Short mmCIF file of C-alpha atoms and ligand atoms in Angstrom, two decimals:
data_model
loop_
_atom_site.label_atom_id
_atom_site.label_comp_id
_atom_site.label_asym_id
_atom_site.label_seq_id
_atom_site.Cartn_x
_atom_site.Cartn_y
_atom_site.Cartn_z
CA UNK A 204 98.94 150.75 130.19
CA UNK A 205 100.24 146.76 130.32
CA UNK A 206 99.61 145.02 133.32
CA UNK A 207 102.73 142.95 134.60
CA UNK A 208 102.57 140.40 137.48
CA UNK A 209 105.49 140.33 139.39
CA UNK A 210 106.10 136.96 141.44
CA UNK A 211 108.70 137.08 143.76
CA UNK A 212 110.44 133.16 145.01
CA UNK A 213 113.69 135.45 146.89
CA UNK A 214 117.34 135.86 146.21
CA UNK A 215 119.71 138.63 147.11
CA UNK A 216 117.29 141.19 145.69
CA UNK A 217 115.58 140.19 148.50
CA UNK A 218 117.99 140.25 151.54
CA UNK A 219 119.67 142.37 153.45
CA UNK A 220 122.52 142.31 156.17
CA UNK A 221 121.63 140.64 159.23
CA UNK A 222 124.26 142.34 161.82
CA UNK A 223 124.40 139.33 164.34
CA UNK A 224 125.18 137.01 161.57
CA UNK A 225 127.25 138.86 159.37
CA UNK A 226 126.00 138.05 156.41
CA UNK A 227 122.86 138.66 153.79
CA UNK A 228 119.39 136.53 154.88
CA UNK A 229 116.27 137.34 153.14
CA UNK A 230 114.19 140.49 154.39
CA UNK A 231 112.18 141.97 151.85
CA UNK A 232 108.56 141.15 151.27
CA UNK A 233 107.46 140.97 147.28
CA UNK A 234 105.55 144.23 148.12
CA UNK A 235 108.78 146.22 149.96
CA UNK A 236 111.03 144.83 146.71
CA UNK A 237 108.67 146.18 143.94
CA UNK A 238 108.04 149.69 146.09
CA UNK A 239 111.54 150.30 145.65
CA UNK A 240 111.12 151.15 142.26
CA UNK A 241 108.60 153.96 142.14
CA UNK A 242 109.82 154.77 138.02
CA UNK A 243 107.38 150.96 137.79
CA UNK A 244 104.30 153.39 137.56
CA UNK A 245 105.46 155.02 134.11
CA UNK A 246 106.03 151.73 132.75
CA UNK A 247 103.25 149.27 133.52
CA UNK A 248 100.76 148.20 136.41
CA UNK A 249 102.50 145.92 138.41
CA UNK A 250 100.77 143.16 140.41
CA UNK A 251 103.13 141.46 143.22
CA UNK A 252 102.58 137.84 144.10
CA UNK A 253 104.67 136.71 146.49
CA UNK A 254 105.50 133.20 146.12
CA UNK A 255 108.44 132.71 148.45
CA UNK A 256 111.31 134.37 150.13
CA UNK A 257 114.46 131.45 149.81
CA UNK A 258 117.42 131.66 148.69
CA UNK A 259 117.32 130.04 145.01
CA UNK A 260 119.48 127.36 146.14
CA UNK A 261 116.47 126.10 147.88
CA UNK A 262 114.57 125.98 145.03
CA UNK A 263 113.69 122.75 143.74
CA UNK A 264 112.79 121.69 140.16
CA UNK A 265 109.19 120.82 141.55
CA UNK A 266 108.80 124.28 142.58
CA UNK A 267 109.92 125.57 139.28
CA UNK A 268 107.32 123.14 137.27
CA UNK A 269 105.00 124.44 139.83
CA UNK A 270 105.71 128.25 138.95
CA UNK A 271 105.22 127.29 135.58
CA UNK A 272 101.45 126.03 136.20
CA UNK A 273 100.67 128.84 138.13
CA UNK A 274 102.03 131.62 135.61
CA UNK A 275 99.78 129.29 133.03
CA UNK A 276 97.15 129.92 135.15
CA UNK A 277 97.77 133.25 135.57
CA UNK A 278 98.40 133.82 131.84
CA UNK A 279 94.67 133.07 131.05
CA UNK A 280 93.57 136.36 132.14
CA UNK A 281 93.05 138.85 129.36
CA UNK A 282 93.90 141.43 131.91
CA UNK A 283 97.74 140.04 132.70
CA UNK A 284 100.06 141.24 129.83
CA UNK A 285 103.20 139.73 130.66
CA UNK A 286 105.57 138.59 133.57
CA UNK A 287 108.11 139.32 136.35
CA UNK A 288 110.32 136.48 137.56
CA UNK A 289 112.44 137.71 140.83
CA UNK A 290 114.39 135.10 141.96
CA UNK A 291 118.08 134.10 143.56
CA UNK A 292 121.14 134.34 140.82
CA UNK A 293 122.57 130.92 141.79
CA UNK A 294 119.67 129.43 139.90
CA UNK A 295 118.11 131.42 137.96
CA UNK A 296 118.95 130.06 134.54
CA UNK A 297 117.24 126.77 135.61
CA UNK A 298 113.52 127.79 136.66
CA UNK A 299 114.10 130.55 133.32
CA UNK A 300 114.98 127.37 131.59
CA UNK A 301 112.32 125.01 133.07
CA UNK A 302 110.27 127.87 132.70
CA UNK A 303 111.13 128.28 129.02
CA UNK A 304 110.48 124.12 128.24
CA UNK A 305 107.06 123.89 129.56
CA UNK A 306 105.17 126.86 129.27
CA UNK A 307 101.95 127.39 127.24
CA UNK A 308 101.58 130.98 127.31
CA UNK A 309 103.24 133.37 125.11
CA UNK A 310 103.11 136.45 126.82
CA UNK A 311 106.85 137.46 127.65
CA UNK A 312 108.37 136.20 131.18
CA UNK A 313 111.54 137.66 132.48
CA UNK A 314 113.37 136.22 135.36
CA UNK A 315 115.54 138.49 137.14
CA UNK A 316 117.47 139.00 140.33
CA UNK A 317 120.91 140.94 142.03
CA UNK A 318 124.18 140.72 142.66
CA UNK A 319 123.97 142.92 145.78
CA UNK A 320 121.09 142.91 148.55
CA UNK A 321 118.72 145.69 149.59
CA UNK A 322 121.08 147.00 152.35
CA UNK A 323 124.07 147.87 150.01
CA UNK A 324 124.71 150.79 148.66
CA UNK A 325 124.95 149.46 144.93
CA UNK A 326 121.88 147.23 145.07
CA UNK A 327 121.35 146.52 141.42
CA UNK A 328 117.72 144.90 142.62
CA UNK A 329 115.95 148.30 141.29
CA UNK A 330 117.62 149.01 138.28
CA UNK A 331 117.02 144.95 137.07
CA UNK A 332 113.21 145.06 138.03
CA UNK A 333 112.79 148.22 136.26
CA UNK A 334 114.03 146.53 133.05
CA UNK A 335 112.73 143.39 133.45
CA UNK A 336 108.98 145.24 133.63
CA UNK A 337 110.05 147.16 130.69
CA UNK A 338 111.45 143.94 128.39
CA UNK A 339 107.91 141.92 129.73
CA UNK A 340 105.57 145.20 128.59
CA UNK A 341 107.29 145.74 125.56
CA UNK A 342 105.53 143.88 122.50
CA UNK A 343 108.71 142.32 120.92
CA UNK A 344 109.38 140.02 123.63
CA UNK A 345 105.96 138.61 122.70
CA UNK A 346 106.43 135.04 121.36
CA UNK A 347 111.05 135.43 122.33
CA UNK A 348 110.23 132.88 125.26
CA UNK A 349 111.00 133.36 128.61
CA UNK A 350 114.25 135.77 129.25
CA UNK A 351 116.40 136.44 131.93
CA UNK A 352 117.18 140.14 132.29
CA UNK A 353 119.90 141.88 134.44
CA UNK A 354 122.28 144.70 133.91
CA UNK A 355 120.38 145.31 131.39
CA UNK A 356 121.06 142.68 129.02
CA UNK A 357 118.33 140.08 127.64
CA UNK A 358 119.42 136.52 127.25
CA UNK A 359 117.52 133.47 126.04
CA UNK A 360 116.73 131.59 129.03
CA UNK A 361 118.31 128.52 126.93
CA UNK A 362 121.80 129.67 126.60
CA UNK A 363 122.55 132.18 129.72
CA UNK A 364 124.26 131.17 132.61
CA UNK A 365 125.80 132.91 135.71
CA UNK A 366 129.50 133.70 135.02
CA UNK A 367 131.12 134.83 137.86
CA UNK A 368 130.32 134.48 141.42
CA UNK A 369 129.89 138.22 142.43
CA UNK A 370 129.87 140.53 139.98
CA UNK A 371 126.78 142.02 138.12
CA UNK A 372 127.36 141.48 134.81
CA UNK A 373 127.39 137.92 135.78
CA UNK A 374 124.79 136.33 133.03
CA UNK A 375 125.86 136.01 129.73
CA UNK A 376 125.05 133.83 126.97
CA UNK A 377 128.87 132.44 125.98
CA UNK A 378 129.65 131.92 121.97
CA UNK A 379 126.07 133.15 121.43
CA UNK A 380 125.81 136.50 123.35
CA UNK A 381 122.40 138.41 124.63
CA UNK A 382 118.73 138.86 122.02
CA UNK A 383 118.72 142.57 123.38
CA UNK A 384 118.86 145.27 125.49
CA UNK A 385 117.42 147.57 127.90
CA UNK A 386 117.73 151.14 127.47
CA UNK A 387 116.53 154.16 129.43
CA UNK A 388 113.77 154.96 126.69
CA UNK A 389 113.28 152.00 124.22
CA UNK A 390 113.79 147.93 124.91
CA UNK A 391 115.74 146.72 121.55
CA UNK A 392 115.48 143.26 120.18
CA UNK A 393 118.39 141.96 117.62
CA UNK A 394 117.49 138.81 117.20
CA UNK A 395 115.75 135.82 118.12
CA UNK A 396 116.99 132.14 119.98
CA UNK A 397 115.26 129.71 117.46
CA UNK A 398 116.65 126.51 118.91
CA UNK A 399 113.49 127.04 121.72
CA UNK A 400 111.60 123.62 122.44
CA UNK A 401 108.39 122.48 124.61
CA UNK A 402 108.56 119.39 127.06
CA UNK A 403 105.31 119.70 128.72
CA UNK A 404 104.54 116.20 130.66
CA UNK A 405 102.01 116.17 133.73
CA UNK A 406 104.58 115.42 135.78
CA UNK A 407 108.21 115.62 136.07
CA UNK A 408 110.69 112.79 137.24
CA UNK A 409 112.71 113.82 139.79
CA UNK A 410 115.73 111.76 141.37
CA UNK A 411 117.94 112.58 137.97
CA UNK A 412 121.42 112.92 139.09
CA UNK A 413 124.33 115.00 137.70
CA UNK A 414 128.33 113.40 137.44
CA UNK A 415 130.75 115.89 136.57
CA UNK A 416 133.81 114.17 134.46
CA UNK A 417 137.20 115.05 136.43
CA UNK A 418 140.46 113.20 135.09
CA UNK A 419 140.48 109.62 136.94
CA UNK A 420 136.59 109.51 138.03
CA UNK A 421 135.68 106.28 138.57
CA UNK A 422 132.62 104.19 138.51
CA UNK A 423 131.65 104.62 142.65
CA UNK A 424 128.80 107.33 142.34
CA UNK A 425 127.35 105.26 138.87
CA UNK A 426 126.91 102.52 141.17
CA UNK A 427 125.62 103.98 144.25
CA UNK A 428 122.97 105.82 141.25
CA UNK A 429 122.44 102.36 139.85
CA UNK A 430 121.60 100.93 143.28
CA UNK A 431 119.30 103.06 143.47
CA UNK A 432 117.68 102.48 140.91
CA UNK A 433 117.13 106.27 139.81
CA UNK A 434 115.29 107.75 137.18
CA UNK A 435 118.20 109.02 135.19
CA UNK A 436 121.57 110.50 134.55
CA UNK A 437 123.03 113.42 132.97
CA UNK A 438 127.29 113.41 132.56
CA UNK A 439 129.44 115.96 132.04
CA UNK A 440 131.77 114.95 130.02
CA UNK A 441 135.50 116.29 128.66
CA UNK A 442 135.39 118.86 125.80
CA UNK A 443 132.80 117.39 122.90
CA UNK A 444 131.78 114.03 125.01
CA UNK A 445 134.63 112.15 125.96
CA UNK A 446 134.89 110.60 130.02
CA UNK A 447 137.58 108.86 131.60
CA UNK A 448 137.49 104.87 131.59
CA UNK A 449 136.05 104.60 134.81
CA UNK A 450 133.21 106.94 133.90
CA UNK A 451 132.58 104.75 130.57
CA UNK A 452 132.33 101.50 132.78
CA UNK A 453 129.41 103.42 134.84
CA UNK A 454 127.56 104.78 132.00
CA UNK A 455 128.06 101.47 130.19
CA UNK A 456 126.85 99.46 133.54
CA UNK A 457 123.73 102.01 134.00
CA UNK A 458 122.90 101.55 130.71
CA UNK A 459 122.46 98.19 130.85
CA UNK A 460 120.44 98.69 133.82
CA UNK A 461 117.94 100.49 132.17
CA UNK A 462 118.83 104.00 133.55
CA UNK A 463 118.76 106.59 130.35
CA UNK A 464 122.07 108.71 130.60
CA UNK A 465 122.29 111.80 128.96
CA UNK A 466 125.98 113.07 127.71
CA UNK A 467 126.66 116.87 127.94
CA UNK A 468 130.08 118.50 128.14
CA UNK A 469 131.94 120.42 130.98
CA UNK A 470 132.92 122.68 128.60
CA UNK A 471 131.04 126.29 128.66
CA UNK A 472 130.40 126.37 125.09
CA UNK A 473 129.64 124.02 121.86
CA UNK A 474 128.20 120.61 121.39
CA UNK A 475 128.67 117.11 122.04
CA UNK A 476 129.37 115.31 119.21
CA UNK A 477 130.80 111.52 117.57
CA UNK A 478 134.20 113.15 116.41
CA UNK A 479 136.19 110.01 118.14
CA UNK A 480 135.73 106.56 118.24
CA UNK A 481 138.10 105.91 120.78
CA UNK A 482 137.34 104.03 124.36
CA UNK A 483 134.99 106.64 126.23
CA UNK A 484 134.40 108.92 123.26
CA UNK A 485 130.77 109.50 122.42
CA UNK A 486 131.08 108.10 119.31
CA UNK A 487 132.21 104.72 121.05
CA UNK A 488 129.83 105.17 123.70
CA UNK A 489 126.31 106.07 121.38
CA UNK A 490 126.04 102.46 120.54
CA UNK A 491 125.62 101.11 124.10
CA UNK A 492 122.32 103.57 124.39
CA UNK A 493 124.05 107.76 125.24
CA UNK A 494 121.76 110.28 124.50
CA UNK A 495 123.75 113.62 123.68
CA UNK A 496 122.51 116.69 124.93
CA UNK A 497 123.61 119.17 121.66
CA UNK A 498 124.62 122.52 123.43
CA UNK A 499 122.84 121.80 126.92
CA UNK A 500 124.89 122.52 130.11
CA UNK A 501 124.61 119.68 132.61
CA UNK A 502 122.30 121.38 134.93
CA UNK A 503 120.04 122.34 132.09
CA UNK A 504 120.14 118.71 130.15
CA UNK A 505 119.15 117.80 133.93
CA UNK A 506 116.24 119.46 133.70
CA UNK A 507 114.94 118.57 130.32
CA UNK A 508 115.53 114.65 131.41
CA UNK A 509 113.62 115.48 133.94
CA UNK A 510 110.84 116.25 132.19
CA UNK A 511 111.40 114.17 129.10
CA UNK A 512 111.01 111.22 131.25
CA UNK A 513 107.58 112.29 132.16
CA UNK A 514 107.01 111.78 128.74
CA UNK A 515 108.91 108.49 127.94
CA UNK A 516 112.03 106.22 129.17
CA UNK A 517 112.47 104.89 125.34
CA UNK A 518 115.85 105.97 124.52
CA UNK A 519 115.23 106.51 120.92
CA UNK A 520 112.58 109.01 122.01
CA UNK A 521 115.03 110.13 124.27
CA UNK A 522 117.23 111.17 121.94
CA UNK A 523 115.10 112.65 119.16
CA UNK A 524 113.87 115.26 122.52
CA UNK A 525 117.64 116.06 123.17
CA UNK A 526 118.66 116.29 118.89
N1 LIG B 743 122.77 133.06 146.91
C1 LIG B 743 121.87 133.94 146.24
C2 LIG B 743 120.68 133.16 145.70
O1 LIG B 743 120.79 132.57 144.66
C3 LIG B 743 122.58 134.64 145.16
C4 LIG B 743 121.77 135.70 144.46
O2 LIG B 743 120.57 135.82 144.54
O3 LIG B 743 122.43 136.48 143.75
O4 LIG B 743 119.67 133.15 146.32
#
């Protein structure tokens, strides 16, 4: 039988209702969460770790790097076949993806979470543990990078991303859809992401901000970034990389400032790309020193910049990490 180890950081599939509050607060230890799910033993021995109990929006990208190391470390055991990611929905596809950039191991990792906490009465928490054991025990997701499994559905950790607020078949991987799924018996594979990539620096940068385009942004938060003086930032732009003039004067003023900026798009799906040459069009804007983030989303691109800079500020370099 595979050994899994199951670290637990929180979420909803942690929580339950708190009846003075109203609302869900975290409640259930990493043991209590993975003894809900007695059908574990058939699959695989499960180790808990519990690692934290916050809600993901607490989670910071320094905690994620620092999950990574530890499930490295972890990883060296001959014992420990694979791995069990719980973790809040709201972030989830970052620490998968920051997972997926700078881990060494191979063994599978598969982040998963709920929709619903432990005191409702359709708590998906089981069900998604149960298949996330099952995808990391199963020896096709050797070597498929880290996924993120719920519903039971397997995504790349590279293209999923939470869809809709509250219900649970919230992940999905839009224009590309899921590498598999989870059935009672058998976990099927159909194919494999092969854009996957490894930014592994000894440290990450952190104070790399995020500017969503909206029609008539102007400069103001460029300059309050360039003042400053941080590490780097990532733009959303309009459909395939196109910002308001405002938006074009900030990029072009923190580029000369040194600061790299990296240009995704606002848009769920597709790539940012030179197709105009107009006045805040990538195309017009790559000279002056853009780097274009392909098919990233902004929060992702955020993450690889963070970690790219570890590695260098040349934008050239840049830009052949983000091609
Ligand atoms: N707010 C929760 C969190 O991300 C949502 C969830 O887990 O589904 O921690």
């Amino acid at each position: 039988m595979k050994k899994i180890v199951a670290i637990t950081t929180g979420g909803t599939i942690a929580m339950k209702l708190d009846l003075k509050t109203g609302g869900l607060v975290p409640a259930v230890s990493g043991e209590d969460l993975l003894a809900a799910v007695p059908a574990l033993k058939n699959i695989a021995e499960v180790e808990v770790i519990e690692q934290s109990n916050v809600p993901s929006g607490h989670i910071t990208p320094q905690m994620m790097f620092d999950l990574s190391k530890k499930i490295d470390e972890l990883a060296k055991s001959n014992d420990v076949d694979g791995f069990v990611v719980t973790h809040g929905t709201d972030t989830l596809e970052e620490t998968a993806y920051m997972l997926d950039l700078t881990l060494h191991t191979d063994k599978p990792v598969c982040v998963t979470g709920a929709m619903r906490g432990a005191s409702d009465t359709s708590w998906d928490g089981p069900g998604n543990i149960l298949a996330a054991v099952k995808t990391a025990a199963c020896d096709d997701a050797v070597g498929q990078g880290v996924l993120v499994v719920l519903n039971d559905v397997i995504h790349a950790a590279g293209e999923v991303t939470k869809t809709h607020s509250v219900n649970t078949d919230t992940f999905q991987s839009p224009w590309w859809g899921p590498v598999g799924h989870v059935y009672f018996d058998k976990v099927v594979f159909r194919r494999k992401s092969i854009c996957r990539q490894k930014i592994q620096p000894e440290r990450l940068v952190p104070d790399v901000y995020l500017i969503k385009s909206v029609a008539g942004l102007d400069d103001f938060l460029f300059k309050c970034l360039i003042d400053k003086k941080v590490g780097g930032i990532v733009v959303e732009a309009f459909g395939c990389g196109n910002v308001p003039l405002g938006v074009r004067d900030g990029i072009f003023e923190a580029c000369k400032a040194g600061i790299p900026v990296v240009l995704t798009t606002r848009v769920h799906a597709g790539r940012v790309a030179q197709v105009y040459s107009y006045k805040g069009s990538a195309g017009e804007m790559y000279p002056h020193g853009i780097i274009l983030a392909g098919e990233l989303t902004g929060q992702k691109a955020r993450l690889k910049l963070m970690l790219a800079l570890g590695l260098t500020k040349d934008t050239e370099k840049l830009r052949r990490l983000f091609a």
